[in-house]
Amino acid sequence: MPKKPRSQLQKLPLMAACGALAFNSITFPATGTNLDSYMNRRGPTEQPNVVLILADDLGFTDLGSYGSEISTPNIDRLAEQGVRFSNYHTSASCAPSRAMLLTGVDNHLAGVAGIPESIPPEQAGDENYQGALSNNVATMASILNEEGYHTYMVGKWHLGKTEENLPYNRGFERTLSMADTGADNWEHRPYLPMYDHAHWTRDGEEIRLEEPFYSSELLVDEMIGFIDSNLDDGQPIFAYVSFLAVHIPVQAPKEYTDMYMETYVDGWEALRDTRHAAAIDIGLVPDSDRVTHDFVDDWASLSEEEQRFEAKRMAVYAGMVTAMDYHVGRLINYLEEEGELDNTIFVVTSDNGAEYSSLTPGTIDRMGYTHNYEDLGEIGSTNYIDKNFANAATSPLSFFKFYAGEGGLRVPLIITGPGIDKQEDFNNAFAHVTDIAPTILAMAGIEQPQGRFGGREIEPMTGKDLTPILDGSSDEIYQADDYIGYEVAGNLALFNDGYKLVLNRGPLGDSEYYMFDFVNDPGETKDLKAENPVRFQHMLNLYQRYAEEDGVLPVPDHYSQEMEIALKMVQKQQGDAIIIYTLVGITMVVFALFGWQRKRLVN
Amino acid sequence: MTLRKRISNLQWQEMFSLKSIGRYALSIFLILPGVLFLFLGFQWLVAPESGASALMMPLLAGAGLNSQISDIGGLFLGMGLLVMGAVTTRKGDLLFSVAVILSCIAVYRVLAFSLHDATLPMQSIALEVVLAIWFFVASRILSEEAPKDA
């Protein structure tokens, strides 16, 4: 296996120690007492390993420890030993979340204002809208690697496909990464016609995966292999496991799907009810209302056959979550067997809320997939959940992936490991995806770079260190004057002092501003803008400030993220078709000229 | 001078005789599958993933991908060129070659099913058999008319 050459700093430990000390004193001034407090609490132990587990499109109540009927015993075991956040927010779209997660910087400043597939031509020229990680940010992997960590990454990357943007060149020593929004979980193939092929790379080189595989199993196998290859050299590990589960195509081994064949036969409304009740019961949300969206279909209006099919779709989804959990368990067990578990911090979260999808029969056919009840989600079969079950997967929150409702933005976050107090109840402190990188660096005892890293200027991390919450020394990190802005594809939000300003565009949103008390009303049922116009205006002003500071561009009139993605798919297909028809036409003309000339000669 | 004036009455009669109409019809029914073959051939070059998907196969990588594009794309392109060449030159032998290739493909499909448990794509076989028969017939027609044209 190719090994990435280590930096000069790492080859010469003694020089590195001296050099880093001197360099740090200039470049990395001490930034506060949180780090000291956390490190003092841990004592003079070795640096911890860090395992960052990122599920794809996992809804707010999709984990057992978050009130779900889905079995996730291994992740629940991590949750029991550490801190479960009830008020953690990310982006409603995958690439922006991943950019913020890895850099601690707002997605616009990191060059990933939106997923590249949805950026309209009007914005595509702006540096914030490249859809790939800019060079003006450093990933936490780069920083950890520079400080002596082995850094490994497996799974979905989605922060750029060019060589310089692959994870192998963004701080990870060893990688098995997939650059697209998703890919098939069983075979090396794309899942949408907009992709030529599934862009899997190993250590920066494009590869073809041996088939068949199952993505969650493959990724954990690969990660265990990476860890195992350097386990005895004493260097700590940063392992980023970025699952394809449960992104479309929603696929699972049959035995996992079979676990849920009878679970969803009462439909999405019943599931949303059940999960809401469970969320209140376990203290995940206060006893509050939830929105009933007009766009959700009536389960009772479906025929028995349609209900059976929809229930199985959701069963595959649940099976995919359980399969992912099983493989997380394998990774935990491996670390336990190797004696590394006690020195390993786990961070488990999702990139955004549950995804609703819709594939036309034509697209399914074109991709060579089946979509039949019998083998749904198995090899050769594509599957997805639509807006109805996605709305249940985010219960009791409003909306889901792509939308700035809490269902799109609020997801599970579990942090556990050495130095982290076990907290029986959910921690209700506000936390944001940009906080993860600063927190991991703090837990590793590493200061954040201030303005420069790797010989270039970088955006400083704007996220906050959550270790005071993790060690129980503080209840809140965000103060009343702190604000967090959010914008992707024209859907926007702003969080400040327990209030949330939100606007969702079509097709499911109404492009109107609302203001909610997102702490006591997480379901976003009571609009407060008329009741509190002064605060509403203040929130609008803060959002404007955020948009100016972070370079948020307005979306074109009538822009729709879904339509833009669909348009790109059509353009991709039509672009190929135009070239093919042109070649056919040229050939025909050549033959016609030849025939005409021949006829003239004969006559 | 207009085209109409340039063509003698005799030529007009020849153009609209039953024999001529038959020749045009034959050409059209040969050009249609010929265009299809050309399309598939170029599709493998421009968008191999679509070509693979149309044939219900995964797209390979490395040397396998090279073989897929060259063998399958070349096969379709070659057949398309032979058909178009036959239409242009009125040489039946070219169509006979295409008919032989299609027949071999259909036979191999059945053998793959019998010997190796491969899926039997009945629609594809039916299309190949129909086209092979049509090309055999068309090659005979072209061969019969060739001495008169020569």
CSV table of N, CA and C in Angstrom, one decimal, chain A residues 4 6-7 9-10 16 20 24 28 35 38-39 42 46-52 101-104 137-153 167 170-174 234-241 343 345 347 435-449 452-454 456 458 461:
chain,number,residue,atom,x,y,z
A,4,LYS,N,1.8,7.8,2.4
A,4,LYS,CA,2.1,9.2,2.1
A,4,LYS,C,3.4,9.6,2.8
A,6,ARG,N,5.8,11.4,5.1
A,6,ARG,CA,5.5,12.3,6.2
A,6,ARG,C,6.4,13.5,6.1
A,7,SER,N,5.9,14.6,6.8
A,7,SER,CA,6.6,15.8,6.7
A,7,SER,C,7.9,15.8,7.4
A,9,LEU,N,8.9,17.6,9.6
A,9,LEU,CA,8.7,17.8,11.0
A,9,LEU,C,8.5,16.4,11.7
A,10,GLN,N,7.8,15.5,11.0
A,10,GLN,CA,7.4,14.3,11.7
A,10,GLN,C,8.6,13.3,11.6
A,16,ALA,N,11.3,18.6,15.7
A,16,ALA,CA,9.9,18.9,15.6
A,16,ALA,C,9.4,19.5,16.9
A,20,ALA,N,8.3,23.1,16.9
A,20,ALA,CA,6.9,23.3,17.0
A,20,ALA,C,6.6,24.2,18.2
A,24,ASN,N,4.8,27.5,17.6
A,24,ASN,CA,3.5,27.7,18.3
A,24,ASN,C,3.5,29.0,19.0
A,28,PHE,N,0.6,30.3,17.1
A,28,PHE,CA,-0.6,29.8,17.8
A,28,PHE,C,-0.7,30.3,19.2
A,35,LEU,N,-9.2,24.8,27.0
A,35,LEU,CA,-8.2,23.7,26.7
A,35,LEU,C,-7.5,23.3,27.9
A,38,TYR,N,-9.8,21.4,30.3
A,38,TYR,CA,-10.0,20.0,29.8
A,38,TYR,C,-8.8,19.1,30.0
A,39,MET,N,-7.6,19.7,29.6
A,39,MET,CA,-6.4,18.8,29.7
A,39,MET,C,-6.0,18.6,31.1
A,42,ARG,N,-8.1,15.7,32.3
A,42,ARG,CA,-7.7,14.4,31.8
A,42,ARG,C,-6.4,14.0,32.5
A,46,GLU,N,-1.6,10.3,27.5
A,46,GLU,CA,-1.2,10.4,26.1
A,46,GLU,C,-2.4,11.1,25.4
A,47,GLN,N,-2.1,11.6,24.2
A,47,GLN,CA,-3.1,12.2,23.4
A,47,GLN,C,-4.2,11.1,23.0
A,48,PRO,N,-5.5,11.5,23.0
A,48,PRO,CA,-6.5,10.5,22.7
A,48,PRO,C,-6.6,10.3,21.2
A,49,ASN,N,-7.0,9.1,20.9
A,49,ASN,CA,-7.5,8.8,19.5
A,49,ASN,C,-8.9,9.5,19.4
A,50,VAL,N,-9.2,9.8,18.2
A,50,VAL,CA,-10.5,10.4,17.9
A,50,VAL,C,-11.1,9.7,16.7
A,51,VAL,N,-12.3,9.2,17.0
A,51,VAL,CA,-13.1,8.5,15.9
A,51,VAL,C,-14.3,9.4,15.6
A,52,LEU,N,-14.3,10.0,14.4
A,52,LEU,CA,-15.5,10.8,14.0
A,52,LEU,C,-16.3,10.0,13.1
A,101,LEU,N,-17.8,21.0,9.3
A,101,LEU,CA,-17.4,20.0,10.2
A,101,LEU,C,-15.9,19.8,10.3
A,102,LEU,N,-15.3,19.8,9.1
A,102,LEU,CA,-13.9,19.5,9.1
A,102,LEU,C,-13.0,20.7,9.3
A,103,THR,N,-13.6,21.9,9.1
A,103,THR,CA,-12.7,23.2,9.1
A,103,THR,C,-13.1,24.1,10.3
A,104,GLY,N,-14.3,24.0,10.8
A,104,GLY,CA,-14.7,24.9,11.9
A,104,GLY,C,-15.0,26.3,11.3
A,137,VAL,N,-8.8,27.4,3.8
A,137,VAL,CA,-9.2,26.7,5.1
A,137,VAL,C,-8.3,25.5,5.3
A,138,ALA,N,-8.1,25.2,6.6
A,138,ALA,CA,-7.3,23.9,6.9
A,138,ALA,C,-8.3,23.0,7.5
A,139,THR,N,-8.2,21.7,7.1
A,139,THR,CA,-9.1,20.7,7.8
A,139,THR,C,-8.4,20.3,9.1
A,140,MET,N,-9.3,19.9,10.0
A,140,MET,CA,-8.7,19.4,11.3
A,140,MET,C,-7.8,18.3,11.1
A,141,ALA,N,-8.0,17.5,10.0
A,141,ALA,CA,-7.1,16.4,9.7
A,141,ALA,C,-5.7,16.9,9.5
A,142,SER,N,-5.6,18.0,8.7
A,142,SER,CA,-4.3,18.6,8.4
A,142,SER,C,-3.6,19.0,9.7
A,143,ILE,N,-4.4,19.7,10.6
A,143,ILE,CA,-3.8,20.2,11.8
A,143,ILE,C,-3.4,19.0,12.7
A,144,LEU,N,-4.2,18.0,12.8
A,144,LEU,CA,-3.9,16.9,13.7
A,144,LEU,C,-2.7,16.1,13.1
A,145,ASN,N,-2.7,16.0,11.8
A,145,ASN,CA,-1.5,15.2,11.2
A,145,ASN,C,-0.2,16.0,11.4
A,146,GLU,N,-0.3,17.3,11.3
A,146,GLU,CA,0.9,18.1,11.5
A,146,GLU,C,1.4,17.9,13.0
A,147,GLU,N,0.5,17.6,13.9
A,147,GLU,CA,0.8,17.5,15.3
A,147,GLU,C,1.1,16.0,15.7
A,148,GLY,N,1.2,15.2,14.7
A,148,GLY,CA,1.7,13.8,15.0
A,148,GLY,C,0.6,12.8,15.0
A,149,TYR,N,-0.6,13.1,14.6
A,149,TYR,CA,-1.7,12.1,14.5
A,149,TYR,C,-1.6,11.4,13.2
A,150,HIS,N,-1.9,10.1,13.3
A,150,HIS,CA,-2.3,9.4,12.0
A,150,HIS,C,-3.7,9.8,11.7
A,151,THR,N,-3.9,10.1,10.4
A,151,THR,CA,-5.2,10.6,10.0
A,151,THR,C,-5.7,9.7,8.9
A,152,TYR,N,-6.9,9.1,9.1
A,152,TYR,CA,-7.5,8.2,8.2
A,152,TYR,C,-8.9,8.6,7.8
A,153,MET,N,-9.3,8.4,6.6
A,153,MET,CA,-10.6,8.8,6.2
A,153,MET,C,-11.2,7.7,5.3
A,167,PRO,N,-9.4,14.0,-0.2
A,167,PRO,CA,-9.0,14.0,1.2
A,167,PRO,C,-7.6,13.6,1.4
A,170,ARG,N,-5.9,16.7,1.6
A,170,ARG,CA,-6.4,17.6,2.6
A,170,ARG,C,-6.2,17.1,4.0
A,171,GLY,N,-5.1,16.5,4.2
A,171,GLY,CA,-4.7,16.2,5.6
A,171,GLY,C,-4.8,14.7,6.0
A,172,PHE,N,-5.4,13.9,5.1
A,172,PHE,CA,-5.5,12.5,5.5
A,172,PHE,C,-4.4,11.6,4.9
A,173,GLU,N,-3.8,10.8,5.8
A,173,GLU,CA,-2.7,10.0,5.3
A,173,GLU,C,-3.1,8.8,4.5
A,174,ARG,N,-4.2,8.2,4.8
A,174,ARG,CA,-4.8,7.1,4.1
A,174,ARG,C,-6.2,7.3,3.9
A,234,GLY,N,2.7,4.1,18.4
A,234,GLY,CA,2.5,5.0,19.5
A,234,GLY,C,1.8,6.3,19.1
A,235,GLN,N,1.6,6.6,17.9
A,235,GLN,CA,1.0,7.9,17.5
A,235,GLN,C,-0.5,7.7,17.6
A,236,PRO,N,-1.1,8.8,18.1
A,236,PRO,CA,-2.6,8.8,18.2
A,236,PRO,C,-3.2,8.8,16.8
A,237,ILE,N,-4.5,8.5,16.8
A,237,ILE,CA,-5.2,8.3,15.5
A,237,ILE,C,-6.4,9.2,15.4
A,238,PHE,N,-6.6,9.8,14.3
A,238,PHE,CA,-7.8,10.5,13.9
A,238,PHE,C,-8.5,9.7,12.8
A,239,ALA,N,-9.6,9.1,13.1
A,239,ALA,CA,-10.3,8.2,12.1
A,239,ALA,C,-11.6,8.9,11.8
A,240,TYR,N,-11.8,9.2,10.5
A,240,TYR,CA,-13.0,9.9,10.0
A,240,TYR,C,-13.8,8.8,9.2
A,241,VAL,N,-14.9,8.3,9.8
A,241,VAL,CA,-15.7,7.3,9.1
A,241,VAL,C,-17.0,7.9,8.6
A,343,ASN,N,-8.8,5.0,25.5
A,343,ASN,CA,-8.2,6.3,25.1
A,343,ASN,C,-8.7,6.9,23.8
A,345,ILE,N,-11.8,8.9,21.8
A,345,ILE,CA,-13.0,9.8,21.8
A,345,ILE,C,-13.8,9.5,20.6
A,347,VAL,N,-17.0,10.8,18.3
A,347,VAL,CA,-18.0,11.8,18.0
A,347,VAL,C,-18.9,11.2,16.9
A,435,ASP,N,-18.5,23.8,15.6
A,435,ASP,CA,-17.8,23.6,17.0
A,435,ASP,C,-17.0,22.3,17.0
A,436,ILE,N,-17.3,21.4,16.1
A,436,ILE,CA,-16.7,20.0,16.3
A,436,ILE,C,-15.2,20.1,16.1
A,437,ALA,N,-14.7,20.8,15.1
A,437,ALA,CA,-13.3,20.8,14.9
A,437,ALA,C,-12.5,21.5,16.0
A,438,PRO,N,-13.0,22.7,16.5
A,438,PRO,CA,-12.3,23.2,17.7
A,438,PRO,C,-12.4,22.3,18.9
A,439,THR,N,-13.5,21.6,19.0
A,439,THR,CA,-13.6,20.7,20.2
A,439,THR,C,-12.6,19.6,20.1
A,440,ILE,N,-12.6,19.0,18.9
A,440,ILE,CA,-11.6,17.8,18.8
A,440,ILE,C,-10.2,18.3,19.0
A,441,LEU,N,-9.9,19.4,18.4
A,441,LEU,CA,-8.5,19.9,18.6
A,441,LEU,C,-8.2,20.2,20.1
A,442,ALA,N,-9.2,20.7,20.8
A,442,ALA,CA,-9.0,21.0,22.2
A,442,ALA,C,-8.9,19.7,23.0
A,443,MET,N,-9.6,18.6,22.6
A,443,MET,CA,-9.5,17.4,23.3
A,443,MET,C,-8.2,16.7,23.0
A,444,ALA,N,-7.6,17.0,21.9
A,444,ALA,CA,-6.3,16.5,21.5
A,444,ALA,C,-5.2,17.3,22.1
A,445,GLY,N,-5.5,18.4,22.7
A,445,GLY,CA,-4.5,19.3,23.3
A,445,GLY,C,-3.8,20.1,22.3
A,446,ILE,N,-4.4,20.4,21.2
A,446,ILE,CA,-3.8,21.2,20.2
A,446,ILE,C,-4.5,22.5,20.0
A,447,GLU,N,-3.7,23.6,19.9
A,447,GLU,CA,-4.2,24.9,19.7
A,447,GLU,C,-4.7,25.1,18.3
A,448,GLN,N,-5.7,25.9,18.1
A,448,GLN,CA,-6.1,26.2,16.7
A,448,GLN,C,-5.1,27.1,16.0
A,449,PRO,N,-4.9,26.9,14.8
A,449,PRO,CA,-4.0,27.9,14.0
A,449,PRO,C,-4.7,29.2,13.9
A,452,ARG,N,-2.8,31.5,9.9
A,452,ARG,CA,-1.8,30.9,9.0
A,452,ARG,C,-1.7,29.4,9.3
A,453,PHE,N,-1.6,28.6,8.3
A,453,PHE,CA,-1.3,27.2,8.4
A,453,PHE,C,-0.7,26.6,7.1
A,454,GLY,N,0.3,25.8,7.3
A,454,GLY,CA,0.9,25.2,6.1
A,454,GLY,C,1.4,26.2,5.1
A,456,ARG,N,0.3,29.1,4.4
A,456,ARG,CA,-0.7,30.0,3.7
A,456,ARG,C,-1.6,30.6,4.7
A,458,ILE,N,-5.1,31.4,6.3
A,458,ILE,CA,-6.4,30.6,6.3
A,458,ILE,C,-7.4,31.4,7.2
A,461,MET,N,-10.9,29.5,12.6
A,461,MET,CA,-12.1,28.8,13.0
A,461,MET,C,-13.1,29.7,13.7
